[in-house]
Structures are given as structure tokens and as C-alpha cells.
Amino acid sequence: MSRSIPLGIDFGTSNSTVGWSRPGHPALLPLEEGKVTLPSVVFFHAEDAHVSYGRAGLADYLAGHEGRLMRSLKSLLGTAMIDDHTEVAGRALPFRQLLAQFIGELKCRAESAAGQGCTQAVLGRPVFFVDDDARADRQAEATLAEIAHSVGLKDIAFQYEPIAAAFDYESRITGEELVLVVDIGGGTSDFALVRLGPGRAGKADRRSDILASGGVHIGGTDFDKYLSLATVMPWMGLGSRQLNGLEVPSAQYFNLATWHTINMAYTRKAWTHITDMARAAAEKDKLQRLQRLVSERAGHWLAMQAEAAKIALSDASSTVLDLGRVSPGEQLSITRDDLNAAIDHLVNSIGTTVMALLNDAGVAAAQVDTVFFTGGSSGVPLLRERIASLLGNPRAVEGDRFGSIGAGLALDAARQFGE
């Protein structure tokens, strides 16, 4: 590796990409088995201390290997948990070190694919790591910068993820457009209202073209969470009653429905709590399912079932979850109406954020030429319908749901650092 190249790094809640902008080549670099996405997953094997990443990590977990699965790592940024640790193979692993391990792997794979080293990068970031807390938001960015420096990235810049997606879209248009970028990622929903066009693309300073940006800490993992709480968790006792008539405590269900807190349900304290819940439950069969799920450490498996159902319901009116790992032969039918009811409050918050963005920019909804959708959860029908109704059905353009941000960050890296 003879020289350093500027990279665009999209460290995502669910998936990550790395881009290198050069004429005549695809921007995104292959990171795993020829694929340009690397799921943001780390699996620590218990038996031999081996660590696997991405699809390989998920496959090892699903194959039943003993170990610890960690997913939704980005969600730790901006929370008190980032300064905490988790237990892996009997030792304490700081969460900062966990993020450094994954980002270091991401950098290493990108360098291998490019055949060049990298010390310069533009990193994507949500418009807000943390809602309504500017200090915590600045600290989250500073933490990510410290982690990036620790893995060998010397020169770092940040770019809002929806702005990066706008740059990717701009590389393919032939005329001027006022574009609303709607980026629904795993952990956040981010928006940018940007004037784009071939004549603007070469400008070093694009600040005057960015009319407004905004976001809310709601993303695809929140859709998964509330679909699970509305459908799967009641099957294991959420909302049921105890023998004394009180409702079964809900804390462990929320832990199991939230990607980055699933492992909290596996502690000795949590198991004692669940055992007490089962002893006091009026519907003991439901709590026995919860006990089996936790004893087998199948929480991530169940979260994957909820995620798969959400994805299936983007195209179909109903789907079936196979719950055989917890209760042999059992299935659960879930409809799009179930999904819509579960996430309606989240979609309302997203819609409110979009309208506030337009209001801040002094732009009427009818003035928006194009809505550019990107992010893994941007295909949820209720979300699309709500955005269309708020804006009066402007032209909708489908971006690369998992690649637009990384490609745009690569363009920005070439502009900022030169290539």
C-alpha cells in the first residue's frame, strides 16, 4: 500500500459502507464476500476467543455457536452506555473499545479492497446523535472522532448523512432541483433540503445550497422494536396479568425488543426477575416462552424475526413469523395493519420533523421538486404515504438504500482532501 487515499465512511446502525471516489470505478468498496455493505455486527466466540464480523458474525450466531452477539453499535454514541462496558468471555470489554474494534475492521477491509492505505476520511453522522441536547450531541461526535483517530485515521471531517446522500443524487442529475433528502436509517431519520445541479456540484463550499437540515432519533430499529412490542412480546406475556391482578412488569420485554439492550436480559439479575415474573404469572405458558427465549439467549434471533417481518410487510399485506426456536411448531401471523398501528406514532414524529424543516427554510411544500429516499427503512409504506401526503405528491426518487450515503461521503472526501 504505497499511498493514502481519502475515504468516505458510513458507519451505520445496521449496515456500514466505505467509498473511494475515482473516475470510471464504482464508489463503494467490497467489504464482505464481494458485497459493499458490512452489517454492523460483532460476534465474540466463547470457545476460542475468535471474533467474526458482519454476515459471518450473524451466521455464526444463528448456527448456534456459543458466544456474544453485538449489533446496533452506533446507538451507543450519545448515551451514558458508551463509557460503560459489557462482559465478553469473562472479561470486561469497554464499549469504546468495541466500537474501535469494528471501525478498525471496516478500515482494514476497505484498505485491502482498495490496495491503498488510508489516513484521511469523511465520516457520516446523523444530523442529531441526540435529540434536543446540543452538548450530548457534540460529545457523541467527539467520541466518534477519538475512536476514528485510535484506529489510524489522522485527518477526519464529518458530513451530515443526508447531505452526503444529496451529493450522490446530484452526480446523476442534469438540471437544477430543490430536493428533500429523506434518510431513514437504522437509528435515526435525517433530512436535508438542498439545491442541487450540475453547475453546483464542483463548488468547494456548498453551504449556500443547503437550505435546512434536521433529524429525529427514530429509525428502522425503532420500527422493529415497536412491531415486536405490539405482536411478539404479548405472545411471551407482555400486557398479561399476574395472579394478584397487576400487569406483568415490562422492563425485560423492552430490553429484548431493543437491539442494543438485548444482552441486558441475560444477566443474573434479569434472570432472577424473569423467574419471579413466571412464578407470579396468571398465564404461565406465556412466561415459560420468555424463559426459554432468555435461557437459550435467542433474543437477537427474535429481533431478527421482527426485522424480517417489517421488511416483508413493505411488499406484502401479511407475513408469518416462525417461532419454532422458542416453541416448536408455533407461528404468528402479522399484517401490515399491525405494523402501521405499531409505528404510527413514530411516523407522526417523522412527519412533524419534516414540516418543521420546511418551515425553518421558509419553503412551501409545493416548492419541493423531488424527494430522494435513502436508508434501509425508507421503503416502509406508511412512511412513504405520510411524506407524500404532507408534500403534495412531489416526484419520488429511490436511492441506493444502503449505498447512497457512502458514495456521497466518498465524493465529499475527494473534494475535501483531494484525489
Tab-separated table of C-alpha atoms in Angstrom:
chain	number	residue	atom	x	y	z
A	1	MET	CA	0.000	0.000	0.000
A	2	SER	CA	2.035	2.881	-1.326
A	3	ARG	CA	-0.042	5.949	-0.528
A	4	SER	CA	-3.002	7.221	1.431
A	5	ILE	CA	-6.373	7.694	-0.218
A	6	PRO	CA	-9.365	9.715	1.062
A	7	LEU	CA	-12.313	7.544	2.031
A	8	GLY	CA	-15.948	8.194	2.848
A	9	ILE	CA	-17.006	6.045	5.806
A	10	ASP	CA	-20.653	5.408	6.590
A	11	PHE	CA	-20.655	3.683	9.983
A	12	GLY	CA	-24.311	2.745	10.189
A	13	THR	CA	-26.553	1.406	12.921
A	14	SER	CA	-27.467	-1.666	10.866
A	15	ASN	CA	-25.037	-1.645	7.916
A	16	SER	CA	-21.779	0.124	7.081
A	17	THR	CA	-20.118	1.083	3.785
A	18	VAL	CA	-16.852	2.683	2.677
A	19	GLY	CA	-16.422	4.686	-0.535
A	20	TRP	CA	-13.440	5.788	-2.619
A	21	SER	CA	-14.302	8.214	-5.413
A	22	ARG	CA	-12.317	7.776	-8.641
A	23	PRO	CA	-13.353	8.192	-12.288
A	24	GLY	CA	-14.614	5.107	-14.050
A	25	HIS	CA	-14.999	2.968	-10.936
A	26	PRO	CA	-17.898	2.272	-8.549
A	27	ALA	CA	-17.548	4.394	-5.444
A	28	LEU	CA	-18.260	1.698	-2.877
A	29	LEU	CA	-15.589	-0.833	-1.965
A	30	PRO	CA	-16.397	-4.531	-1.425
A	31	LEU	CA	-16.213	-5.357	2.280
A	32	GLU	CA	-17.521	-8.900	2.668
A	33	GLU	CA	-17.810	-11.684	0.093
A	34	GLY	CA	-17.841	-9.147	-2.747
A	35	LYS	CA	-20.684	-7.153	-1.158
A	36	VAL	CA	-20.296	-3.443	-0.494
A	37	THR	CA	-22.181	-3.499	2.808
A	38	LEU	CA	-20.866	-4.892	6.068
A	39	PRO	CA	-23.618	-5.434	8.646
A	40	SER	CA	-22.617	-3.581	11.811
A	41	VAL	CA	-22.306	-6.796	13.786
A	42	VAL	CA	-19.600	-8.290	16.003
A	43	PHE	CA	-19.774	-11.864	17.312
A	44	PHE	CA	-17.364	-12.982	20.024
A	45	HIS	CA	-16.888	-16.761	20.096
A	46	ALA	CA	-16.783	-18.179	23.603
A	47	GLU	CA	-14.794	-21.303	22.856
A	48	ASP	CA	-11.703	-19.858	21.150
A	49	ALA	CA	-11.881	-16.045	21.517
A	50	HIS	CA	-12.309	-15.743	17.729
A	51	VAL	CA	-14.193	-12.626	16.552
A	52	SER	CA	-16.351	-12.598	13.423
A	53	TYR	CA	-17.980	-9.600	11.762
A	54	GLY	CA	-20.916	-8.770	9.520
A	55	ARG	CA	-22.768	-11.594	7.793
A	56	ALA	CA	-20.241	-14.091	9.099
A	57	GLY	CA	-20.987	-12.973	12.651
A	58	LEU	CA	-24.728	-13.296	12.147
A	59	ALA	CA	-24.263	-16.745	10.555
A	60	ASP	CA	-22.149	-17.942	13.489
A	61	TYR	CA	-24.769	-16.730	15.954
A	62	LEU	CA	-27.660	-18.327	14.069
A	63	ALA	CA	-25.695	-21.578	13.713
A	64	GLY	CA	-25.736	-21.835	17.495
A	65	HIS	CA	-22.097	-21.122	18.303
A	66	GLU	CA	-21.542	-20.182	21.935
A	67	GLY	CA	-20.678	-16.538	22.234
A	68	ARG	CA	-21.839	-12.936	22.390
A	69	LEU	CA	-23.520	-11.061	19.528
A	70	MET	CA	-23.333	-7.265	19.465
A	71	ARG	CA	-25.378	-5.244	16.984
A	72	SER	CA	-26.636	-1.663	16.649
A	73	LEU	CA	-23.284	-0.428	17.955
A	74	LYS	CA	-23.768	3.133	16.698
A	75	SER	CA	-26.750	3.554	19.017
A	76	LEU	CA	-24.306	3.690	21.942
A	77	LEU	CA	-22.970	7.086	20.794
A	78	GLY	CA	-24.556	9.897	22.756
A	79	THR	CA	-25.680	7.615	25.594
A	80	ALA	CA	-24.207	7.020	29.052
A	81	MET	CA	-23.563	3.419	27.996
A	82	ILE	CA	-20.622	4.486	25.801
A	83	ASP	CA	-18.498	4.881	28.961
A	84	ASP	CA	-19.638	1.533	30.324
A	85	HIS	CA	-18.565	-1.981	29.398
A	86	THR	CA	-20.018	-5.385	28.630
A	87	GLU	CA	-18.797	-8.828	29.633
A	88	VAL	CA	-17.260	-10.971	26.907
A	89	ALA	CA	-15.780	-14.386	27.705
A	90	GLY	CA	-15.448	-13.464	31.357
A	91	ARG	CA	-13.665	-10.156	30.817
A	92	ALA	CA	-14.859	-6.571	30.765
A	93	LEU	CA	-14.903	-5.044	27.277
A	94	PRO	CA	-15.384	-1.244	27.210
A	95	PHE	CA	-17.965	-0.163	24.656
A	96	ARG	CA	-15.495	2.392	23.254
A	97	GLN	CA	-13.099	-0.453	22.535
A	98	LEU	CA	-15.920	-2.434	20.913
A	99	LEU	CA	-16.670	0.426	18.508
A	100	ALA	CA	-12.964	0.867	17.774
A	101	GLN	CA	-12.685	-2.832	17.008
A	102	PHE	CA	-15.498	-2.671	14.446
A	103	ILE	CA	-14.427	0.620	12.822
A	104	GLY	CA	-10.844	-0.649	12.674
A	105	GLU	CA	-12.074	-3.775	10.882
A	106	LEU	CA	-14.086	-1.608	8.485
A	107	LYS	CA	-10.998	0.479	7.679
A	108	CYS	CA	-8.808	-2.609	7.260
A	109	ARG	CA	-11.224	-4.252	4.827
A	110	ALA	CA	-11.568	-1.064	2.790
A	111	GLU	CA	-7.787	-0.663	2.544
A	112	SER	CA	-7.459	-4.284	1.455
A	113	ALA	CA	-10.110	-3.824	-1.242
A	114	ALA	CA	-8.529	-0.576	-2.468
A	115	GLY	CA	-4.956	-1.814	-2.298
A	116	GLN	CA	-4.080	1.503	-0.641
A	117	GLY	CA	-3.731	2.759	2.896
A	118	CYS	CA	-5.977	5.441	4.351
A	119	THR	CA	-5.357	8.111	6.957
A	120	GLN	CA	-7.934	10.643	5.679
A	121	ALA	CA	-11.691	10.188	5.821
A	122	VAL	CA	-15.006	11.960	5.845
A	123	LEU	CA	-17.268	10.197	8.316
A	124	GLY	CA	-21.017	10.363	8.073
A	125	ARG	CA	-23.031	11.427	11.083
A	126	PRO	CA	-26.740	11.895	11.754
A	127	VAL	CA	-27.991	15.457	11.963
A	128	PHE	CA	-28.576	14.726	15.658
A	129	PHE	CA	-26.937	11.882	17.540
A	130	VAL	CA	-29.082	13.030	20.447
A	131	ASP	CA	-32.348	14.956	20.185
A	132	ASP	CA	-32.646	18.306	21.989
A	133	ASP	CA	-29.254	18.108	23.735
A	134	ALA	CA	-26.532	20.028	21.885
A	135	ARG	CA	-23.868	19.197	24.473
A	136	ALA	CA	-24.503	15.447	24.298
A	137	ASP	CA	-24.575	15.658	20.511
A	138	ARG	CA	-21.158	17.347	20.402
A	139	GLN	CA	-19.812	14.755	22.806
A	140	ALA	CA	-21.078	11.917	20.600
A	141	GLU	CA	-19.237	13.360	17.584
A	142	ALA	CA	-16.103	13.888	19.664
A	143	THR	CA	-16.262	10.274	20.853
A	144	LEU	CA	-16.546	9.013	17.281
A	145	ALA	CA	-13.600	11.220	16.272
A	146	GLU	CA	-11.480	9.841	19.140
A	147	ILE	CA	-12.324	6.275	18.097
A	148	ALA	CA	-11.505	7.021	14.447
A	149	HIS	CA	-8.147	8.528	15.441
A	150	SER	CA	-7.393	5.464	17.569
A	151	VAL	CA	-7.607	3.168	14.520
A	152	GLY	CA	-5.224	5.240	12.407
A	153	LEU	CA	-7.381	7.901	10.761
A	154	LYS	CA	-5.321	11.068	11.219
A	155	ASP	CA	-7.324	13.608	9.195
A	156	ILE	CA	-11.058	13.451	9.833
A	157	ALA	CA	-14.018	15.525	8.701
A	158	PHE	CA	-17.705	14.938	9.344
A	159	GLN	CA	-20.639	15.335	6.988
A	160	TYR	CA	-24.328	15.040	7.703
A	161	GLU	CA	-25.573	11.791	6.214
A	162	PRO	CA	-28.498	13.298	4.268
A	163	ILE	CA	-26.140	15.898	2.742
A	164	ALA	CA	-23.868	13.067	1.622
A	165	ALA	CA	-26.855	11.294	0.060
A	166	ALA	CA	-27.720	14.545	-1.746
A	167	PHE	CA	-24.222	14.682	-3.245
A	168	ASP	CA	-24.663	11.133	-4.538
A	169	TYR	CA	-28.003	12.019	-6.161
A	170	GLU	CA	-26.536	15.215	-7.630
A	171	SER	CA	-23.896	13.197	-9.512
A	172	ARG	CA	-26.688	11.731	-11.689
A	173	ILE	CA	-28.974	14.679	-12.499
A	174	THR	CA	-28.847	17.028	-15.481
A	175	GLY	CA	-30.733	20.082	-14.213
A	176	GLU	CA	-31.432	22.221	-11.146
A	177	GLU	CA	-33.686	20.717	-8.473
A	178	LEU	CA	-34.854	21.586	-4.985
A	179	VAL	CA	-34.521	18.223	-3.271
A	180	LEU	CA	-35.694	16.935	0.080
A	181	VAL	CA	-33.465	14.055	1.130
A	182	VAL	CA	-35.265	11.566	3.377
A	183	ASP	CA	-32.758	9.227	5.002
A	184	ILE	CA	-34.389	6.624	7.235
A	185	GLY	CA	-31.509	4.686	8.740
A	186	GLY	CA	-31.340	2.079	11.440
A	187	GLY	CA	-31.082	4.527	14.331
A	188	THR	CA	-32.120	7.959	13.067
A	189	SER	CA	-34.261	9.707	10.469
A	190	ASP	CA	-32.397	12.574	8.843
A	191	PHE	CA	-33.449	15.192	6.326
A	192	ALA	CA	-31.861	17.851	4.180
A	193	LEU	CA	-33.393	20.432	1.873
A	194	VAL	CA	-30.774	21.145	-0.772
A	195	ARG	CA	-30.480	22.935	-4.103
A	196	LEU	CA	-28.703	20.541	-6.450
A	197	GLY	CA	-27.494	20.692	-10.020
A	198	PRO	CA	-24.507	20.002	-12.289
A	199	GLY	CA	-23.402	23.629	-12.073
A	200	ARG	CA	-23.241	23.478	-8.295
A	201	ALA	CA	-21.522	20.106	-7.911
A	202	GLY	CA	-17.968	21.383	-8.263
A	203	LYS	CA	-18.254	24.116	-5.652
A	204	ALA	CA	-15.941	23.654	-2.681
A	205	ASP	CA	-18.334	25.479	-0.352
A	206	ARG	CA	-21.929	24.225	-0.555
A	207	ARG	CA	-23.316	25.973	2.497
A	208	SER	CA	-25.479	28.366	0.488
A	209	ASP	CA	-27.102	25.396	-1.307
A	210	ILE	CA	-28.179	23.723	1.944
A	211	LEU	CA	-31.412	25.413	2.928
A	212	ALA	CA	-32.044	23.325	6.049
A	213	SER	CA	-31.198	20.053	7.723
A	214	GLY	CA	-32.789	18.225	10.599
A	215	GLY	CA	-33.465	14.895	12.122
A	216	VAL	CA	-35.040	12.846	14.863
A	217	HIS	CA	-33.712	9.864	16.801
A	218	ILE	CA	-36.141	7.413	15.208
A	219	GLY	CA	-35.068	4.746	12.743
A	220	GLY	CA	-35.602	1.254	11.472
A	221	THR	CA	-34.589	-0.383	14.736
A	222	ASP	CA	-37.376	1.600	16.427
A	223	PHE	CA	-39.840	0.234	13.865
A	224	ASP	CA	-38.566	-3.270	14.723
A	225	LYS	CA	-38.881	-2.553	18.438
A	226	TYR	CA	-42.479	-1.344	18.385
A	227	LEU	CA	-43.609	-4.068	15.978
A	228	SER	CA	-42.099	-6.617	18.364
A	229	LEU	CA	-43.724	-4.995	21.407
A	230	ALA	CA	-47.112	-4.959	19.663
A	231	THR	CA	-47.061	-8.517	18.316
A	232	VAL	CA	-44.332	-10.890	19.505
A	233	MET	CA	-43.822	-9.762	23.099
A	234	PRO	CA	-47.520	-10.236	24.069
A	235	TRP	CA	-47.084	-13.861	22.917
A	236	MET	CA	-44.480	-14.098	25.710
A	237	GLY	CA	-46.584	-12.319	28.317
A	238	LEU	CA	-46.261	-8.576	27.785
A	239	GLY	CA	-49.541	-6.964	28.848
A	240	SER	CA	-50.775	-10.099	30.622
A	241	ARG	CA	-51.684	-10.265	34.303
A	242	GLN	CA	-50.152	-11.627	37.448
A	243	LEU	CA	-52.097	-13.712	39.953
A	244	ASN	CA	-52.615	-10.549	42.034
A	245	GLY	CA	-54.278	-8.816	39.088
A	246	LEU	CA	-51.413	-6.431	38.345
A	247	GLU	CA	-49.814	-6.292	34.916
A	248	VAL	CA	-46.647	-8.289	34.338
A	249	PRO	CA	-43.572	-5.956	34.586
A	250	SER	CA	-42.463	-4.773	31.158
A	251	ALA	CA	-38.748	-3.907	31.567
A	252	GLN	CA	-37.347	-7.215	30.258
A	253	TYR	CA	-39.614	-7.101	27.208
A	254	PHE	CA	-38.334	-3.633	26.321
A	255	ASN	CA	-34.748	-4.838	26.744
A	256	LEU	CA	-35.389	-7.767	24.396
A	257	ALA	CA	-37.148	-5.590	21.807
A	258	THR	CA	-34.298	-3.041	21.635
A	259	TRP	CA	-31.236	-4.132	19.662
A	260	HIS	CA	-28.523	-2.586	21.834
A	261	THR	CA	-30.055	-3.680	25.177
A	262	ILE	CA	-30.863	-7.322	24.359
A	263	ASN	CA	-27.819	-8.598	26.244
A	264	MET	CA	-29.066	-6.877	29.419
A	265	ALA	CA	-31.810	-9.525	29.576
A	266	TYR	CA	-29.152	-12.232	30.013
A	267	THR	CA	-27.702	-11.044	33.324
A	268	ARG	CA	-28.194	-12.996	36.549
A	269	LYS	CA	-30.266	-10.125	37.944
A	270	ALA	CA	-32.556	-10.178	34.896
A	271	TRP	CA	-32.944	-13.974	35.116
A	272	THR	CA	-33.988	-13.709	38.777
A	273	HIS	CA	-36.520	-11.057	37.777
A	274	ILE	CA	-37.924	-13.215	34.961
A	275	THR	CA	-38.146	-16.251	37.280
A	276	ASP	CA	-40.131	-14.188	39.777
A	277	MET	CA	-42.385	-12.959	36.953
A	278	ALA	CA	-43.069	-16.523	35.816
A	279	ARG	CA	-43.878	-17.655	39.356
A	280	ALA	CA	-46.425	-14.824	39.775
A	281	ALA	CA	-47.954	-15.011	36.274
A	282	ALA	CA	-51.579	-15.910	35.658
A	283	GLU	CA	-50.745	-17.148	32.119
A	284	LYS	CA	-47.691	-19.249	32.909
A	285	ASP	CA	-47.368	-20.695	29.396
A	286	LYS	CA	-46.535	-17.234	28.049
A	287	LEU	CA	-43.864	-16.590	30.659
A	288	GLN	CA	-42.401	-20.034	30.003
A	289	ARG	CA	-41.796	-18.920	26.421
A	290	LEU	CA	-39.963	-15.872	27.754
A	291	GLN	CA	-37.866	-18.099	29.996
A	292	ARG	CA	-36.968	-20.399	27.090
A	293	LEU	CA	-36.014	-17.443	24.901
A	294	VAL	CA	-33.691	-15.997	27.538
A	295	SER	CA	-32.213	-19.334	28.637
A	296	GLU	CA	-31.253	-20.013	25.018
A	297	ARG	CA	-30.005	-16.436	24.543
A	298	ALA	CA	-32.200	-16.171	21.473
A	299	GLY	CA	-33.080	-12.500	21.869
A	300	HIS	CA	-31.180	-11.396	18.765
A	301	TRP	CA	-32.799	-14.206	16.813
A	302	LEU	CA	-36.230	-12.927	17.853
A	303	ALA	CA	-35.294	-9.342	16.953
A	304	MET	CA	-34.250	-10.602	13.519
A	305	GLN	CA	-37.698	-12.166	13.101
A	306	ALA	CA	-39.333	-8.806	13.846
A	307	GLU	CA	-36.975	-7.054	11.435
A	308	ALA	CA	-37.715	-9.639	8.718
A	309	ALA	CA	-41.451	-9.140	9.256
A	310	LYS	CA	-41.091	-5.358	8.877
A	311	ILE	CA	-39.200	-5.844	5.609
A	312	ALA	CA	-41.726	-8.389	4.298
A	313	LEU	CA	-44.631	-6.063	5.112
A	314	SER	CA	-43.148	-3.381	2.875
A	315	ASP	CA	-44.234	-5.522	-0.084
A	316	ALA	CA	-46.966	-7.787	1.291
A	317	SER	CA	-50.144	-7.248	3.291
A	318	SER	CA	-49.301	-10.042	5.742
A	319	THR	CA	-46.465	-12.320	6.773
A	320	VAL	CA	-45.870	-15.248	9.116
A	321	LEU	CA	-43.207	-15.438	11.818
A	322	ASP	CA	-41.800	-18.879	12.572
A	323	LEU	CA	-41.361	-19.012	16.354
A	324	GLY	CA	-40.283	-22.634	16.427
A	325	ARG	CA	-36.965	-21.905	18.118
A	326	VAL	CA	-38.879	-20.873	21.252
A	327	SER	CA	-41.984	-23.024	20.892
A	328	PRO	CA	-41.783	-25.857	18.307
A	329	GLY	CA	-44.411	-25.638	15.578
A	330	GLU	CA	-45.735	-22.211	16.591
A	331	GLN	CA	-46.200	-19.356	14.130
A	332	LEU	CA	-47.515	-15.837	14.403
A	333	SER	CA	-49.371	-14.055	11.611
A	334	ILE	CA	-48.691	-10.316	11.331
A	335	THR	CA	-50.396	-7.877	8.948
A	336	ARG	CA	-49.372	-4.533	7.523
A	337	ASP	CA	-52.169	-3.013	9.601
A	338	ASP	CA	-50.390	-4.378	12.694
A	339	LEU	CA	-47.161	-2.705	11.567
A	340	ASN	CA	-48.933	0.572	10.786
A	341	ALA	CA	-50.622	0.661	14.195
A	342	ALA	CA	-47.343	-0.143	15.960
A	343	ILE	CA	-45.287	2.597	14.266
A	344	ASP	CA	-47.911	5.290	13.604
A	345	HIS	CA	-46.648	7.468	16.484
A	346	LEU	CA	-43.100	7.224	15.131
A	347	VAL	CA	-44.180	8.162	11.614
A	348	ASN	CA	-46.124	11.110	13.042
A	349	SER	CA	-42.933	12.363	14.715
A	350	ILE	CA	-41.025	11.993	11.449
A	351	GLY	CA	-43.712	13.927	9.597
A	352	THR	CA	-43.633	16.714	12.200
A	353	THR	CA	-39.851	16.949	11.788
A	354	VAL	CA	-40.163	17.237	8.002
A	355	MET	CA	-42.713	20.033	8.211
A	356	ALA	CA	-40.615	21.896	10.802
A	357	LEU	CA	-37.650	21.639	8.429
A	358	LEU	CA	-39.603	23.223	5.576
A	359	ASN	CA	-40.908	25.915	7.897
A	360	ASP	CA	-37.384	26.733	9.104
A	361	ALA	CA	-36.251	27.059	5.481
A	362	GLY	CA	-39.224	29.249	4.556
A	363	VAL	CA	-40.124	26.824	1.770
A	364	ALA	CA	-43.671	25.764	0.919
A	365	ALA	CA	-44.245	22.029	0.453
A	366	ALA	CA	-45.309	22.625	-3.165
A	367	GLN	CA	-41.895	24.126	-3.965
A	368	VAL	CA	-40.072	20.831	-3.394
A	369	ASP	CA	-39.270	19.267	-6.781
A	370	THR	CA	-38.039	15.878	-5.656
A	371	VAL	CA	-37.992	13.657	-2.592
A	372	PHE	CA	-34.916	11.438	-2.573
A	373	PHE	CA	-35.387	8.378	-0.385
A	374	THR	CA	-32.443	6.519	1.065
A	375	GLY	CA	-31.710	4.427	4.148
A	376	GLY	CA	-32.676	0.843	4.851
A	377	SER	CA	-36.128	1.625	6.260
A	378	SER	CA	-37.145	4.277	3.724
A	379	GLY	CA	-39.368	1.756	1.937
A	380	VAL	CA	-41.902	1.392	4.764
A	381	PRO	CA	-45.257	2.114	3.019
A	382	LEU	CA	-46.844	4.127	5.845
A	383	LEU	CA	-43.816	6.416	5.907
A	384	ARG	CA	-43.903	6.935	2.129
A	385	GLU	CA	-47.623	7.662	2.218
A	386	ARG	CA	-47.263	10.177	5.059
A	387	ILE	CA	-44.417	12.069	3.365
A	388	ALA	CA	-46.340	12.162	0.072
A	389	SER	CA	-49.487	13.482	1.757
A	390	LEU	CA	-47.553	16.216	3.568
A	391	LEU	CA	-45.739	17.421	0.461
A	392	GLY	CA	-48.489	17.108	-2.121
A	393	ASN	CA	-47.013	14.120	-4.017
A	394	PRO	CA	-43.745	15.506	-5.413
A	395	ARG	CA	-41.562	13.344	-7.643
A	396	ALA	CA	-40.139	10.453	-5.603
A	397	VAL	CA	-36.713	9.057	-6.449
A	398	GLU	CA	-35.338	5.851	-4.983
A	399	GLY	CA	-31.696	5.991	-3.952
A	400	ASP	CA	-29.478	3.075	-3.081
A	401	ARG	CA	-30.926	2.383	0.342
A	402	PHE	CA	-27.655	1.135	1.765
A	403	GLY	CA	-25.117	2.819	-0.521
A	404	SER	CA	-26.077	6.427	-1.289
A	405	ILE	CA	-24.545	7.867	1.866
A	406	GLY	CA	-21.235	6.039	1.489
A	407	ALA	CA	-20.979	7.068	-2.175
A	408	GLY	CA	-21.747	10.698	-1.315
A	409	LEU	CA	-19.213	10.690	1.513
A	410	ALA	CA	-16.604	9.425	-0.965
A	411	LEU	CA	-17.342	12.381	-3.270
A	412	ASP	CA	-17.032	14.737	-0.321
A	413	ALA	CA	-13.760	13.127	0.773
A	414	ALA	CA	-12.286	13.631	-2.704
A	415	ARG	CA	-13.369	17.296	-2.589
A	416	GLN	CA	-12.084	17.938	0.927
A	417	PHE	CA	-8.815	16.027	0.843
A	418	GLY	CA	-8.115	15.908	-2.885
A	419	GLU	CA	-7.574	12.786	-5.016
